[in-house]
Structures are given as structure tokens and as C-alpha cells.
Coordinates of C-alpha atoms and ligand atoms in Angstrom, one line a residue:
X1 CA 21.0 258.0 -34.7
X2 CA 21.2 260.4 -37.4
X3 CA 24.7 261.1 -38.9
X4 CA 25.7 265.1 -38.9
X5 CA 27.6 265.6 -42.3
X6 CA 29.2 269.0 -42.8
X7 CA 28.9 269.2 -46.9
X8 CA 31.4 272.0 -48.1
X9 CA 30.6 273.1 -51.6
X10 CA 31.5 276.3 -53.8
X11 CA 28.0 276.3 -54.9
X12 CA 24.5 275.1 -54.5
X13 CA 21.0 276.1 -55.6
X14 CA 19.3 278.1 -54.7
X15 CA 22.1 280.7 -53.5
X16 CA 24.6 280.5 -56.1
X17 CA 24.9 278.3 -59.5
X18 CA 27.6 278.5 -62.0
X19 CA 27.5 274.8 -63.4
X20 CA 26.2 271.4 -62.2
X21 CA 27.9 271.2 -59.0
X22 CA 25.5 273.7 -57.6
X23 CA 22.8 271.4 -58.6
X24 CA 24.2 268.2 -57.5
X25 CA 25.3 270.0 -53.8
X26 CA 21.8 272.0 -53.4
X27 CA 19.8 268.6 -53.7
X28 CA 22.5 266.4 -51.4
X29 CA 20.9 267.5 -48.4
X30 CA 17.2 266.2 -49.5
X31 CA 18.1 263.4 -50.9
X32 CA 20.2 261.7 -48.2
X33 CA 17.7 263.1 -45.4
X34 CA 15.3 260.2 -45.4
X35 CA 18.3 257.6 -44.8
X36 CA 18.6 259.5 -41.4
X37 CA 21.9 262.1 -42.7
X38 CA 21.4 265.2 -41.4
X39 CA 23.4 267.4 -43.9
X40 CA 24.8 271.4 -43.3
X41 CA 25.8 273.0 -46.1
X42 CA 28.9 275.2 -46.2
X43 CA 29.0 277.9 -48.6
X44 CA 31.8 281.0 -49.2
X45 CA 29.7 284.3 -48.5
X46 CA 29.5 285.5 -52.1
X47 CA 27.4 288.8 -52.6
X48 CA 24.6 286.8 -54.1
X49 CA 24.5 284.1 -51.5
X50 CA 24.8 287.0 -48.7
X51 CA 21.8 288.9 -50.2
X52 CA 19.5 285.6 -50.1
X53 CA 20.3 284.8 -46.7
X54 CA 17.1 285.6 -44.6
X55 CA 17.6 286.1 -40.5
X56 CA 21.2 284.3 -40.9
X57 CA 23.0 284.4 -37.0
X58 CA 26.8 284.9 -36.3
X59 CA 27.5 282.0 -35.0
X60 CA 31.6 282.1 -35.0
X61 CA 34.6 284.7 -35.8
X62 CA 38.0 285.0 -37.4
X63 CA 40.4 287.5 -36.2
X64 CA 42.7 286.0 -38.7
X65 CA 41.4 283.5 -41.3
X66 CA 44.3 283.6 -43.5
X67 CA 45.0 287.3 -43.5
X68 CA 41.8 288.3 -43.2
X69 CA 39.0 289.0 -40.7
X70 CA 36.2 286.7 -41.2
X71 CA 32.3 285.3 -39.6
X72 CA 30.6 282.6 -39.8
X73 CA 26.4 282.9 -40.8
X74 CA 24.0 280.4 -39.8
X75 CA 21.0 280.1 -42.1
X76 CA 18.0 278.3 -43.5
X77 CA 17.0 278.6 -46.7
X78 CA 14.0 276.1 -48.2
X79 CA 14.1 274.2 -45.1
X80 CA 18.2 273.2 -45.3
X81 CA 20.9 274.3 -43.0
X82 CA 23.5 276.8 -44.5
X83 CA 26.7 278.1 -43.1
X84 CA 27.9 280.7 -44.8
X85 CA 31.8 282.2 -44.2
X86 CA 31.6 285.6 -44.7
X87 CA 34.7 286.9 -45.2
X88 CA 34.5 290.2 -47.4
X89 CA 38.5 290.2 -48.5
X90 CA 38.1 287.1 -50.3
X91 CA 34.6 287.0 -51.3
X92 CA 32.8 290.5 -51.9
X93 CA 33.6 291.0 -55.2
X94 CA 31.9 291.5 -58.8
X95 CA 32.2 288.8 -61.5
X96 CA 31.5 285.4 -60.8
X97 CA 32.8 283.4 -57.8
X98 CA 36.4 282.4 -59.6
X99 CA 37.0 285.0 -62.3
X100 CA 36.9 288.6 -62.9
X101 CA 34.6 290.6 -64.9
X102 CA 36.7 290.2 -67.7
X103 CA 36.9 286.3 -67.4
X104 CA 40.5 285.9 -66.1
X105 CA 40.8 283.6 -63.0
X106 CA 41.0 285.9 -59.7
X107 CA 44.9 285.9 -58.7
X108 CA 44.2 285.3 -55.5
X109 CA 41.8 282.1 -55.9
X110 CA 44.5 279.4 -53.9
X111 CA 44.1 282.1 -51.1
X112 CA 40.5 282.5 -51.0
X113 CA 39.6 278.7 -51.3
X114 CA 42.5 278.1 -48.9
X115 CA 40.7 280.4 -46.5
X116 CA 37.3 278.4 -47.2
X117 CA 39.0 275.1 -46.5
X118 CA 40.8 276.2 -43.4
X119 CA 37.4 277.3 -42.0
X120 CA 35.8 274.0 -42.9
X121 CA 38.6 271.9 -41.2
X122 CA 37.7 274.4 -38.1
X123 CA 34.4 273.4 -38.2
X124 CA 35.5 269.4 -38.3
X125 CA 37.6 270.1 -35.7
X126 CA 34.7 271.6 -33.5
X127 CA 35.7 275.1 -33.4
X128 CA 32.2 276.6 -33.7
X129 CA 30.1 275.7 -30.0
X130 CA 27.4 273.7 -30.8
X131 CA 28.2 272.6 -33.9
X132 CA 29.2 269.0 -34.2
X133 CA 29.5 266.6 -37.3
X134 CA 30.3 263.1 -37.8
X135 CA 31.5 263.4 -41.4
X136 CA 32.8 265.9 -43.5
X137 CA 31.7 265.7 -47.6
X138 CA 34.0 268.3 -49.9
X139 CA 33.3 268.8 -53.4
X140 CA 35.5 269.9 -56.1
X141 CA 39.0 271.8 -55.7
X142 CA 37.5 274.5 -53.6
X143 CA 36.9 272.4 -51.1
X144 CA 39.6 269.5 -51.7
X145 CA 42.1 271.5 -49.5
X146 CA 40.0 271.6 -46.5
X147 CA 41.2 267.5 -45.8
X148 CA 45.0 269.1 -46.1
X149 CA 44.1 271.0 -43.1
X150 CA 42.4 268.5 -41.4
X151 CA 45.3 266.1 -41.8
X152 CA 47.9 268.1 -41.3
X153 CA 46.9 271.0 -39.5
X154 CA 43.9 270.2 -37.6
X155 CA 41.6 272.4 -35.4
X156 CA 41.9 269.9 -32.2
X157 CA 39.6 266.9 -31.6
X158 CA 38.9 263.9 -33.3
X159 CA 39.5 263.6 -36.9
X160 CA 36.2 263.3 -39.2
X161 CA 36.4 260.8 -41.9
X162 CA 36.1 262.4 -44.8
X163 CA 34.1 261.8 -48.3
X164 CA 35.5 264.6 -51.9
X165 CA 33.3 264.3 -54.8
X166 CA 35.5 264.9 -58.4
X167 CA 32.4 266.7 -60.4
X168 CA 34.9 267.3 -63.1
X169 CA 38.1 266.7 -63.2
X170 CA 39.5 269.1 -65.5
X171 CA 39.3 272.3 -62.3
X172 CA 42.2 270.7 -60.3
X173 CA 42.9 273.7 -58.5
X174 CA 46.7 273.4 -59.5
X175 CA 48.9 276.8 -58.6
X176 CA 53.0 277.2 -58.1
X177 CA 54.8 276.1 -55.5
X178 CA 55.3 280.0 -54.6
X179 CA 52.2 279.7 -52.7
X180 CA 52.8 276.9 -50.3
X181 CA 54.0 279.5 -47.2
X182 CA 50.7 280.9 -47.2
X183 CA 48.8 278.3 -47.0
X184 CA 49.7 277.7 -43.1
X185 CA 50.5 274.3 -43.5
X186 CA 53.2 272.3 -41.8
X187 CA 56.4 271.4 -44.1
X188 CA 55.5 268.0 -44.0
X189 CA 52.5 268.8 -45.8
X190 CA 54.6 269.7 -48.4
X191 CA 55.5 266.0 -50.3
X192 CA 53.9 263.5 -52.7
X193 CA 51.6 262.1 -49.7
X194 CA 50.3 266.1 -49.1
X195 CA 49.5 268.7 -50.8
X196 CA 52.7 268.5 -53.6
X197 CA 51.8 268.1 -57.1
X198 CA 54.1 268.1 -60.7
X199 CA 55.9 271.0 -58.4
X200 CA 53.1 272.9 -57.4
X201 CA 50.2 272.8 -55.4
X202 CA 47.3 270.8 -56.3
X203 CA 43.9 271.7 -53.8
X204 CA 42.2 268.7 -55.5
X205 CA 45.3 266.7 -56.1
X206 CA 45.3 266.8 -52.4
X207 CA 41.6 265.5 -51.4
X208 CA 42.3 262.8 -53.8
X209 CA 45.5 261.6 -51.7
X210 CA 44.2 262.2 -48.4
X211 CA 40.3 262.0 -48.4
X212 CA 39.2 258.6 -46.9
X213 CA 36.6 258.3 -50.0
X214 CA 36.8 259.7 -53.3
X215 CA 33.9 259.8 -55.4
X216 CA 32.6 260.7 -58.6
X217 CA 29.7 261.6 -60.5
X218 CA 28.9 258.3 -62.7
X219 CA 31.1 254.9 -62.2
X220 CA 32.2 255.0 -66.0
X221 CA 33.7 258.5 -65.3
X222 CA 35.4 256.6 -62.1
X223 CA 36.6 254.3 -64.7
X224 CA 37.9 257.0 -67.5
X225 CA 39.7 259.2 -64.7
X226 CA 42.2 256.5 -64.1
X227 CA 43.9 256.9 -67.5
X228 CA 45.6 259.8 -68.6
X229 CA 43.0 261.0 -71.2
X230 CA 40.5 261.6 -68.8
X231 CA 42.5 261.9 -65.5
X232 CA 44.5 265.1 -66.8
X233 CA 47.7 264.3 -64.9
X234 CA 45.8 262.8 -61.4
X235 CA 45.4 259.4 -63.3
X236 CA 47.9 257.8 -60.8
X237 CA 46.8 259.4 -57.7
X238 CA 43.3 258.2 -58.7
X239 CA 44.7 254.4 -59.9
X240 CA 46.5 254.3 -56.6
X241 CA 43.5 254.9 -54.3
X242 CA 42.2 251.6 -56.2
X243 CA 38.6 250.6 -54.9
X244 CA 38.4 254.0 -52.8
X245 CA 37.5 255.6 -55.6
X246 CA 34.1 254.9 -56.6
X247 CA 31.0 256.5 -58.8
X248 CA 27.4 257.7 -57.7
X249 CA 25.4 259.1 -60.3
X250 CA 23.8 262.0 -59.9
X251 CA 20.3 262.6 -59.6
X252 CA 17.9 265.2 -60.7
X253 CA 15.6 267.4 -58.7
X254 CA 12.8 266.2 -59.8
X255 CA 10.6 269.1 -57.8
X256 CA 12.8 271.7 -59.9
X257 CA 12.2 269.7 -63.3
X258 CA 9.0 267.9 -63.5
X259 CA 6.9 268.9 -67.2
X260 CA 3.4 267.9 -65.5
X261 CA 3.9 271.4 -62.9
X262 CA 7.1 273.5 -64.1
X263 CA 5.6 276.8 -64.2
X264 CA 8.2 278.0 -66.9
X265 CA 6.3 276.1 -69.8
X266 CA 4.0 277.1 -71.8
X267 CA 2.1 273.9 -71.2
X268 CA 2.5 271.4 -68.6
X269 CA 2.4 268.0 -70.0
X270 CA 2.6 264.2 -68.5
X271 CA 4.3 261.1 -70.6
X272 CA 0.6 260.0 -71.8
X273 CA -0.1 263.8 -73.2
X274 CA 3.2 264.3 -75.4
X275 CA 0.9 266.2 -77.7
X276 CA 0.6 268.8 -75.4
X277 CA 4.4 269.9 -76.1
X278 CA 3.4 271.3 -79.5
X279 CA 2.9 274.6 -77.7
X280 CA 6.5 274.9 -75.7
X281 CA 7.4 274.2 -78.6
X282 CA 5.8 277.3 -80.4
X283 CA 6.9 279.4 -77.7
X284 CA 10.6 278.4 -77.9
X285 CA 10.6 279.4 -81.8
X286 CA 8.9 282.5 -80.8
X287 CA 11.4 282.8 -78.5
X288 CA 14.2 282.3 -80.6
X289 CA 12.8 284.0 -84.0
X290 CA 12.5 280.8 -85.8
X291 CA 10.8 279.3 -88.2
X292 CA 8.3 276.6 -88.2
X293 CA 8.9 273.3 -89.6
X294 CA 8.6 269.3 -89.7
X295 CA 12.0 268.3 -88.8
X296 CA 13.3 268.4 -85.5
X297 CA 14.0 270.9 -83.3
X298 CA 17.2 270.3 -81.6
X299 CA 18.0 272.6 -78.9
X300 CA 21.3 272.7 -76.5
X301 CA 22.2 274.2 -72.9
X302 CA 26.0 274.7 -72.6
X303 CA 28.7 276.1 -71.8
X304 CA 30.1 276.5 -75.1
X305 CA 33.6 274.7 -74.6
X306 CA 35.7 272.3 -76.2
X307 CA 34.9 269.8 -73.3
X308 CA 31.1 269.8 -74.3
X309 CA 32.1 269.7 -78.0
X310 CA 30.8 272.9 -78.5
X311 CA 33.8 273.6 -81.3
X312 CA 32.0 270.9 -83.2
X313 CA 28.4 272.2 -83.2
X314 CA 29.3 275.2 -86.3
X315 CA 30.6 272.4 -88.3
X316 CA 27.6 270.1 -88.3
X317 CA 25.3 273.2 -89.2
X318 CA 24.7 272.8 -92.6
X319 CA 24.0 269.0 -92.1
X320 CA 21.7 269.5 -89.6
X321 CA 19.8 272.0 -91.6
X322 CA 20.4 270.4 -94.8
X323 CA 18.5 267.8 -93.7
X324 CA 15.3 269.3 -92.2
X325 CA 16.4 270.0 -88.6
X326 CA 16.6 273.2 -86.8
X327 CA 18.4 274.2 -83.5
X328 CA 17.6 276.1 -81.2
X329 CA 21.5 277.5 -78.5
X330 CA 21.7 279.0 -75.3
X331 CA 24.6 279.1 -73.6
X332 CA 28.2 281.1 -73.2
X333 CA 31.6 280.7 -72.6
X334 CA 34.4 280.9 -75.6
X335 CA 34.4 283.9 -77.6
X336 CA 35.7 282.0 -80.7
X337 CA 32.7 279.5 -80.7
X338 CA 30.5 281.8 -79.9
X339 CA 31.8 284.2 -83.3
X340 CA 31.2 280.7 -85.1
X341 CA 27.6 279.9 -84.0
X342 CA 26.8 283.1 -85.0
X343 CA 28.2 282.9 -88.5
X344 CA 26.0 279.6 -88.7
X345 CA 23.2 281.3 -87.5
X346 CA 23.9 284.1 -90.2
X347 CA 24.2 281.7 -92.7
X348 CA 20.4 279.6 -91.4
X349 CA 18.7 282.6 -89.9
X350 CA 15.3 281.3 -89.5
X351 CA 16.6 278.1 -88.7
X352 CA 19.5 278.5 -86.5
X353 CA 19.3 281.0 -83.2
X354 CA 21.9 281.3 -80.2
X355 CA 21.3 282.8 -77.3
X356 CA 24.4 284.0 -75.5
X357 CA 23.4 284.1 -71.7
X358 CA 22.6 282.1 -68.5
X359 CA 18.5 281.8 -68.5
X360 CA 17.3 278.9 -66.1
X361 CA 13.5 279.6 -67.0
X362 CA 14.3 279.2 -70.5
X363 CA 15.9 275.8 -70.4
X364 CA 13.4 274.4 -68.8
X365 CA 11.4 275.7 -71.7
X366 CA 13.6 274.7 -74.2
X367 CA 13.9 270.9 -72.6
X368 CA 9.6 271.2 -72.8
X369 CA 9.9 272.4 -76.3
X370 CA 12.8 270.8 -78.0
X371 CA 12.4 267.2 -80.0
X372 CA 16.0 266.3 -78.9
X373 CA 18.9 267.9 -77.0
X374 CA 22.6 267.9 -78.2
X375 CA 25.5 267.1 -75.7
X376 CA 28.4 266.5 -78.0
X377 CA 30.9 266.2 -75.2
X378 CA 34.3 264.8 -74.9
X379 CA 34.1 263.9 -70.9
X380 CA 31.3 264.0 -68.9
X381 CA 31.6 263.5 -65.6
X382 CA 27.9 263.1 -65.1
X383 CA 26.1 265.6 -67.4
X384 CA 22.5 266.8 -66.3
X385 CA 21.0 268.2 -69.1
X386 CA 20.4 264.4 -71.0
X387 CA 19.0 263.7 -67.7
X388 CA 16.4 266.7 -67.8
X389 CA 16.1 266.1 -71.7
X390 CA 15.0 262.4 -70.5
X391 CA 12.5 263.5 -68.2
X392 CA 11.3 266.1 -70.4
X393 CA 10.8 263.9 -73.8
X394 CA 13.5 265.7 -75.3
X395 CA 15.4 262.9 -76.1
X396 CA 19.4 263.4 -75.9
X397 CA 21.5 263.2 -78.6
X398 CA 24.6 262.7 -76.8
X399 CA 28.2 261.6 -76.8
X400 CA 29.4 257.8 -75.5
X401 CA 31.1 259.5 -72.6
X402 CA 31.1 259.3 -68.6
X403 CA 27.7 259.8 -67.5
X404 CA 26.1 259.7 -70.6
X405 CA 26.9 256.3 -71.7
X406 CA 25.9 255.5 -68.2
X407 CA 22.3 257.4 -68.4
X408 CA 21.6 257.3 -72.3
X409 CA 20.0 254.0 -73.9
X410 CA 21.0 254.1 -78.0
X411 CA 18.5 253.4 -80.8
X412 CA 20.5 250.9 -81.6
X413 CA 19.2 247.6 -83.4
X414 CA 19.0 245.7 -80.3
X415 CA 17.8 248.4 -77.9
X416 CA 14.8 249.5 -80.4
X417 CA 14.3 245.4 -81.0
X418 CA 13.7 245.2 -77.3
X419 CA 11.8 248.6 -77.1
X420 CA 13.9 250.2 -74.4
X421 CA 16.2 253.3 -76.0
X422 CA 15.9 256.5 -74.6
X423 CA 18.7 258.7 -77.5
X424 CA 21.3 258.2 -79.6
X425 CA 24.6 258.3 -79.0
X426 CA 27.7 258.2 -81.0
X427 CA 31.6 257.1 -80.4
X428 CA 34.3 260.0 -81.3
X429 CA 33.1 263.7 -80.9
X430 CA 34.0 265.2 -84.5
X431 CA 32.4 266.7 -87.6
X432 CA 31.3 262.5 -89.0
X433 CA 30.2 261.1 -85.7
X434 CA 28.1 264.3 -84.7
X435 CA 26.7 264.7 -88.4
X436 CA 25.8 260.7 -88.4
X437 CA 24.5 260.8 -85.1
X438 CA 22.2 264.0 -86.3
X439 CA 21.0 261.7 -89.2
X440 CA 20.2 258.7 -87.7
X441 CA 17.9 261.4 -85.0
X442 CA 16.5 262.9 -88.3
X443 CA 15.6 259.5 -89.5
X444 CA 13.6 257.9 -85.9
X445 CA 11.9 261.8 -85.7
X446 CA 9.9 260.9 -88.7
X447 CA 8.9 257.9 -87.5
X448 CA 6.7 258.6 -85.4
X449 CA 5.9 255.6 -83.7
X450 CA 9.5 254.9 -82.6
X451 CA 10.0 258.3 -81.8
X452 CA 7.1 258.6 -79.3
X453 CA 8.5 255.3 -77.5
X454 CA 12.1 257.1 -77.2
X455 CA 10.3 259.9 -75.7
X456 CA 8.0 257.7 -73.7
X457 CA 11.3 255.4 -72.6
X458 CA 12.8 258.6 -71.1
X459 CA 10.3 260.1 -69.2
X460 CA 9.7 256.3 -67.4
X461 CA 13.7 255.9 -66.6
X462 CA 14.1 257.4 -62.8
X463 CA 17.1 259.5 -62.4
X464 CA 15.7 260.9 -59.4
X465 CA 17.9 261.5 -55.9
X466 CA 16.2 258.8 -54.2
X467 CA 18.7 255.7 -55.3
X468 CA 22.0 257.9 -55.3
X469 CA 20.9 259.9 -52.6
X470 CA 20.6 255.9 -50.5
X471 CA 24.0 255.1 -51.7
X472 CA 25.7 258.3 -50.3
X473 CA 23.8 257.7 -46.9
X474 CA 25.1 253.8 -47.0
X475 CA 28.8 255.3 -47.8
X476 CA 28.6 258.0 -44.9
X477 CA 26.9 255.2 -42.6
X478 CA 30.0 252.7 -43.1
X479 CA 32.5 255.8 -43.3
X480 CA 31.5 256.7 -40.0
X481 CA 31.2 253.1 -38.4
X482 CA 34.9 253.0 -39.9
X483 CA 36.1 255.8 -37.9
X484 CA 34.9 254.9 -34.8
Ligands
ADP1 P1 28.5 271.5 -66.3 O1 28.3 271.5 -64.9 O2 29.7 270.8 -66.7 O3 28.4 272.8 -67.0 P2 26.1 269.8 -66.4 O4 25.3 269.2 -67.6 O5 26.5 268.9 -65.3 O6 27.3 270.6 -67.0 O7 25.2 271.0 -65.7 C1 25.0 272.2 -66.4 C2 23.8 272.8 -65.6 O8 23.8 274.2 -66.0 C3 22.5 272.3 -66.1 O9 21.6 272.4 -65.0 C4 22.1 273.1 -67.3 O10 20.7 273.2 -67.5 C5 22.6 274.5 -66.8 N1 23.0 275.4 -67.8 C6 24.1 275.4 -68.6 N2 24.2 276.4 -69.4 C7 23.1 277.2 -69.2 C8 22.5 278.4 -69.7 N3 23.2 279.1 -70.6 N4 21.4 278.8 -69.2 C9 20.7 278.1 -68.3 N5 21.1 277.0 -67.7 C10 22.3 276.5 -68.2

């Protein structure tokens, strides 16, 4: 019989996308379908999401969700099941679904993804007729509280086992104790075993303690999160939930990024016609006002942070350039790496362009056009863009971090002996590591032999859905033989 799991996400493509999570919770449903999971996804009714919702049905109402009136929207979209929780209070508001326009965090966030989880513990619970799961899968702080609820203030019936997904561990979620009251939770909530954290409240701090399964995104970030340079204060909650905490890489969509029909390149191209890349290559330095060249074109597709080692990427500029390569930015996010890639753009002008912005049809051109994609991060829970970069034949240039030293082969001695690396990847993200790394990338591009096998090596690895999305069907399938 199939398994009904209620998946409880901030974001997911195609309705709203701010980072990887929305990826990763728009493709769950597809992947985990053939193993007989028959997944809902739950969404907060952000303008964006409400305006792509087509023939969506009330199907349940708040008087009073946490101060506020609220609904619950039934949709499809693409074939997959959305509820959507309308509530306009929390949720109809410009900016982006966690800070203002300006960029500060909306005060009010602990209420608003409080409200979200108390409406997905309804759900559990069976509050909404008709509507009955076996399993409840939360992603990421905003949903982490919903197992709070569940635990300590649940809706009535039986109680779901429940599944969170870390997708990075640095949004915990945390806020002062001041707001405990109005989450509606018992006092007894209130302790190490709850929802208590360093003093405060911690949303994901609490799915971590309470959630019957934790997972995240590759097994050597499952690994890193249980020391303190990686767990950012949870490391003992983690460590403590010993082999319940587990990783499951994530996939890629591979009907979203697939070179041989993505209609955003300028020329659709297959592993055996790498020559055909030439012109998405021409139109990315048209698009970025760059010159041509025989080095490399490096591109990257960030948010320009110091977690992705954006801080780095100024200082490596003149070594990049100095030694024939070019690069190729788009991205946004701090305003005092931004002011630096644009000095070192100044300084390399037909060499070095950065596009501040959020262009999903350009990435996928840039990962058609680029010879090799930077991802210089510190932690990486899973990281998608080496994995697009490998399917592509841009070949990632990344840091030994998380999910990339799970996905990315190095040219190392051995690995090019044996004729299987896929990229390069390098140990400590500063200015020598990056700069050797960019080298040793300079130095296999003009080779051209060994640079086509990289290429050729990336496009043959499969980081499609279908063997994670098997593994989170064989975790719900024991989950829910557990809890009966
Ligand atoms: P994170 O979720 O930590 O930002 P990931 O690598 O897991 O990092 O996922 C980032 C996703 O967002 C990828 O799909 C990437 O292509 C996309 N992305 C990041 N920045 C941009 C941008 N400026 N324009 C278009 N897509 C972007």
C-alpha cells in the first residue's frame, strides 16, 4: 500500500526558490513516487506561491492560528499535490519569505513559522477531513518546530513518525526565550528534551531532539555536524541522536538540467558532442561583455557569502587572470563582497564580469558555457551547483567539504592514473589553496585530452533522484513499519 507522507517545506520549485532547499523539496515528491510514497507538499502561502496556484480549493480554516485568521489551499501544480496555508498576517508581504526589503530578518519570523508548524502538526493529527498521512517529513528550521507541536501539543490522534532534513545547518531558527508564551506550547515543552536551547528557543534545535529521524543532505556533512566546527552549537544534540542521524545525498532534476534539451542554451549538446559547447560559451561572454580567450572560463553561481568562500574569490583574481583564465559571477548577497568583485572586475574588465542578481535561465547557460565552476565553500551540506557543473561538463573546481568531497572525484595522481576524476578539489578555503587549486585547473584545461575525460567522467556520474529518492522511500517504509 502506498505510504501518505505530508512533506512540510519553506520552499520548493516551481512556486518559490530562494536556495537549494527549494530544489531538493520540489523534486522529493518525483523521486520517491515510484517506490509507492505518495508525497503532499506543504508550503506557507507566500504572494508568489498564491499567484501560481491554479483552481486551488479551501479545504480547512483557522479562526485562530496563532493570532491570526488563516485557510488551507489544496492544489496541483506539474502533477504534485500542494497544500498551501494561507494566512495573509504572516505571509502577504514584499521581500523575500524571511527578510525585509532591506535584508533584515522579519521580527516576527518565530511567529510566522510557528504558525506554519502548528498547522502542519494539525494536519498530522488529522484535523483537515480527508486528509490522512502516514508520515510527516520537515525540512529545515521552518518546519523543525512543527514535531514540538506534535509531541507536545498534538492535534488528537495517533502520532506520525516523523523524518527533519538539516539542509544547512547554519539557519537554526534560534530566537530568546521571550518568545516561548506565544508559541502555545505546554511548560513542559520548555526543557533540554523540548524546545530549550543555550536559553532560548531553538525551532531546529527542536526537530533534531524530537524528530524520530534526522537527516542530512550528504553522509560526510552527517559526519562534520557532529563537531563543533560544523555543528554551530547543535554538535551535541546531533552526537547524542548517534545512528539516527544519517545522510542522503541529494539528487538533481535531471528534466530541469539535462544539456542535450535545456532550452536556455544556446546549443544543446550530449557527452559525445562536447564541441558543441563552443557556442554557450560565446553567448555567456556576450552575455557578460567579455573577452575571448584560450584559457579557461571559470564561472560561479552563489550566494556571495563567507560560507561559499565568496570573501576568497577577490583575492585569487589576479592569479586567475594572471594565468590565462577568466571568470565569469552571478550571484548576490554581502554588500562588502560584492564592492570587492567589482573592484576586481574594474581592475580585469574584459576578463572579469559579475552579475549581481538571481537569473535561473542564465545558470543554466553559464553551467553549458563555462570550462569549470568555482565552489570555494567552507561547509557544504550538499551543494548542487558541482552537481549541475558535472552533468553539464563544467567541471567543478570545488572545496574538500560536505557534499563535495562526497560528489567531486580529484585530478589527483591516482584518480587520473585510473581515468576516473571528475574536478579538483583542494583542502583549506584561503587565498593559497584556492589560487593552487585554480592552477593545477589551468594546467589539465590545456591538456586537452585529460580535460575532455574530466568533462566526459562528469557527465557519466548519475546524481539523479532515482538512488536517493529509493533510500528516502526505504527510510519512510521502515519509519512507518516502526510506528505501527
Ligand atoms: P545554497 O542552497 O546553499 O545556496 P546550493 O548549491 O545547494 O546552495 O543551491 C543553490 C541553488 O541556487 C542552485 O540551484 C544554484 O544554481 C542556484 N543559484 C544560486 N545563486 C543563483 C543566482 N544568483 N542565480 C540563479 N541561480 C542561483
Amino acid at each position: 500500500m502506498a505510504i501518505k507522507v505530508l512533506s512540510v517545506a519553506s520552499e520548493a520549485v516551481p512556486l518559490i526558490k530562494t536556495g537549494g532547499l527549494a530544489d531538493v523539496a520540489g523534486a522529493l515528491p518525483a523521486a520517491v513516487e515510484p517506490h509507492g510514497i505518495e508525497m503532499t507538499t506543504l508550503l506557507p502561502g507566500y504572494p508568489t506561491v498564491i499567484a501560481k496556484l491554479n483552481r486551488a480549493r479551501e479545504v480547512h480554516k483557522w479562526d485562530n492560528l496563532l493570532g491570526e485568521p488563516a485557510r488551507l489551499l489544496s492544489a496541483k501544480h506539474g502533477g504534485q499535490s500542494f497544500l498551501v496555508l494561507d494566512a495573509p498576517n504572516f505571509f502577504t508581504r514584499d521581500g523575500s519569505p524571511y527578510s525585509e526589503p532591506n535584508g533584515k530578518d522579519w521580527g516576527d519570523n518565530w511567529r510566522r513559522f510557528a504558525a506554519f508548524g502548528r498547522a502542519a502538526a494539525d494536519l498530522a493529527g488529522g484535523a483537515v477531513k480527508g486528509r490522512r498521512f502516514d508520515l510527516v517529513h520537515l525540512h529545515d528550521w521552518q518546519a523543525a518546530i512543527a514535531v514540538a507541536y506534535m509531541r507536545f501539543a498534538p492535534f488528537a490522534g495517533r502520532a506520525l513518525p516523523s523524518v527533519l532534513t538539516i539542509h544547512n545547518m547554519a539557519f537554526q531558527g534560534y530566537f530568546s526565550a521571550s518568545v516561548f508564551p506565544g508559541l502555545g506550547l505546554p511548560r513542559t515543552a520548555w526543557s533540554i528534551e523540548g524546545v530549550e536551547s543555550y536559553g532560548g528557543v531553538g525551532f531546529l534545535k527542536a526537530g533534531i531532539q524530537l524528530a524520530d529521524l534526522v537527516t542530512t543532505v550528504s553522509p560526510s556533512y552527517a559526519a562534520e555536524i557532529r563537531i563543533p566546527e560544523f555543528g554551530m552549537g547543535l554538535e551535541g544534540v546531533v552526537a547524542n541522536r548517534g545512528d539516527r542521524v544519517l545522510g542522503i545525498l541529494n539528487g538533481i532534476d535531471t528534466r530541469e538540467w539535462d544539456p542535450s534539451v535545456d532550452p536556455a542554451l544556446a546549443a544543446n549538446y550530449t557527452a559525445r558532442a562536447l564541441g558543441k559547447r563552443s557556442a554557450n560559451k560565446r553567448a555567456v561572454e556576450r552575455e557578460f561583455g567579455l573577452e575571448g580567450g584560450d584559457g579557461p572560463l571559470f564561472v560561479a553561481i552563489s550566494r556571495l557569502t563567507w560560507q561559499k568562500g565568496m570573501d576568497v574569490l577577490p583575492e585569487v583574481l589576479d592569479h586567475l587572470v594572471g594565468n590565462g583564465g577568466r571568470l565569469a559571477l552571478l550571484g548576490s548577497g554581502d554588500a562588502a563582497i560584492e564592492q570587492a568583485l567589482h573592484a576586481g572586475a574594474a581592475r580585469h574588465h574584459d576578463r572579469v564580469s559579475i552579475r549581481i542578481g538571481y537569473d535561473e535561465a542564465l545558470s543554466h547557460l553559464m553551467q553549458a558555457g563555462g570550462d569549470a565552476i568555482l565552489g570555494p565553500s567552507r561547509f557544504e551540506p550538499c551543494g548542487l551547483t558541482q552537481l549541475y557543473g558535472l552533468a553539464y561538463g563544467c567541471v567543478p573546481v570545488v572545496a574538500r567539504t560536505g557534499g563535495l568531497a562526497d560528489t567531486v572525484i580529484d585530478a589527483n595522481v591516482a584518480a587520473l592514473g585510473q581515468g576516473v576524476a571528475t574536478g579538483v578539489q583542494f583542502g583549506r578555503v584561503d587565498y593559497h589553496s584556492l589560487a593552487s587549486a585554480i592552477g593545477r585547473t589551468i594546467a589539465l584545461y590545456r591538456d586537452e585530452r585529460a580535460w575532455r575525460t574530466l568533462q566526459r567522467n562528469g557527465m557519466a556520474c548519475d546524481f539523479s533522484w532515482s538512488r536517493s529518492g529509493a533510500a528516502y522511500a526505504d527510510l519512510y517504509r521502515k519509519l512507518s513499519d516502526e510506528g505501527r
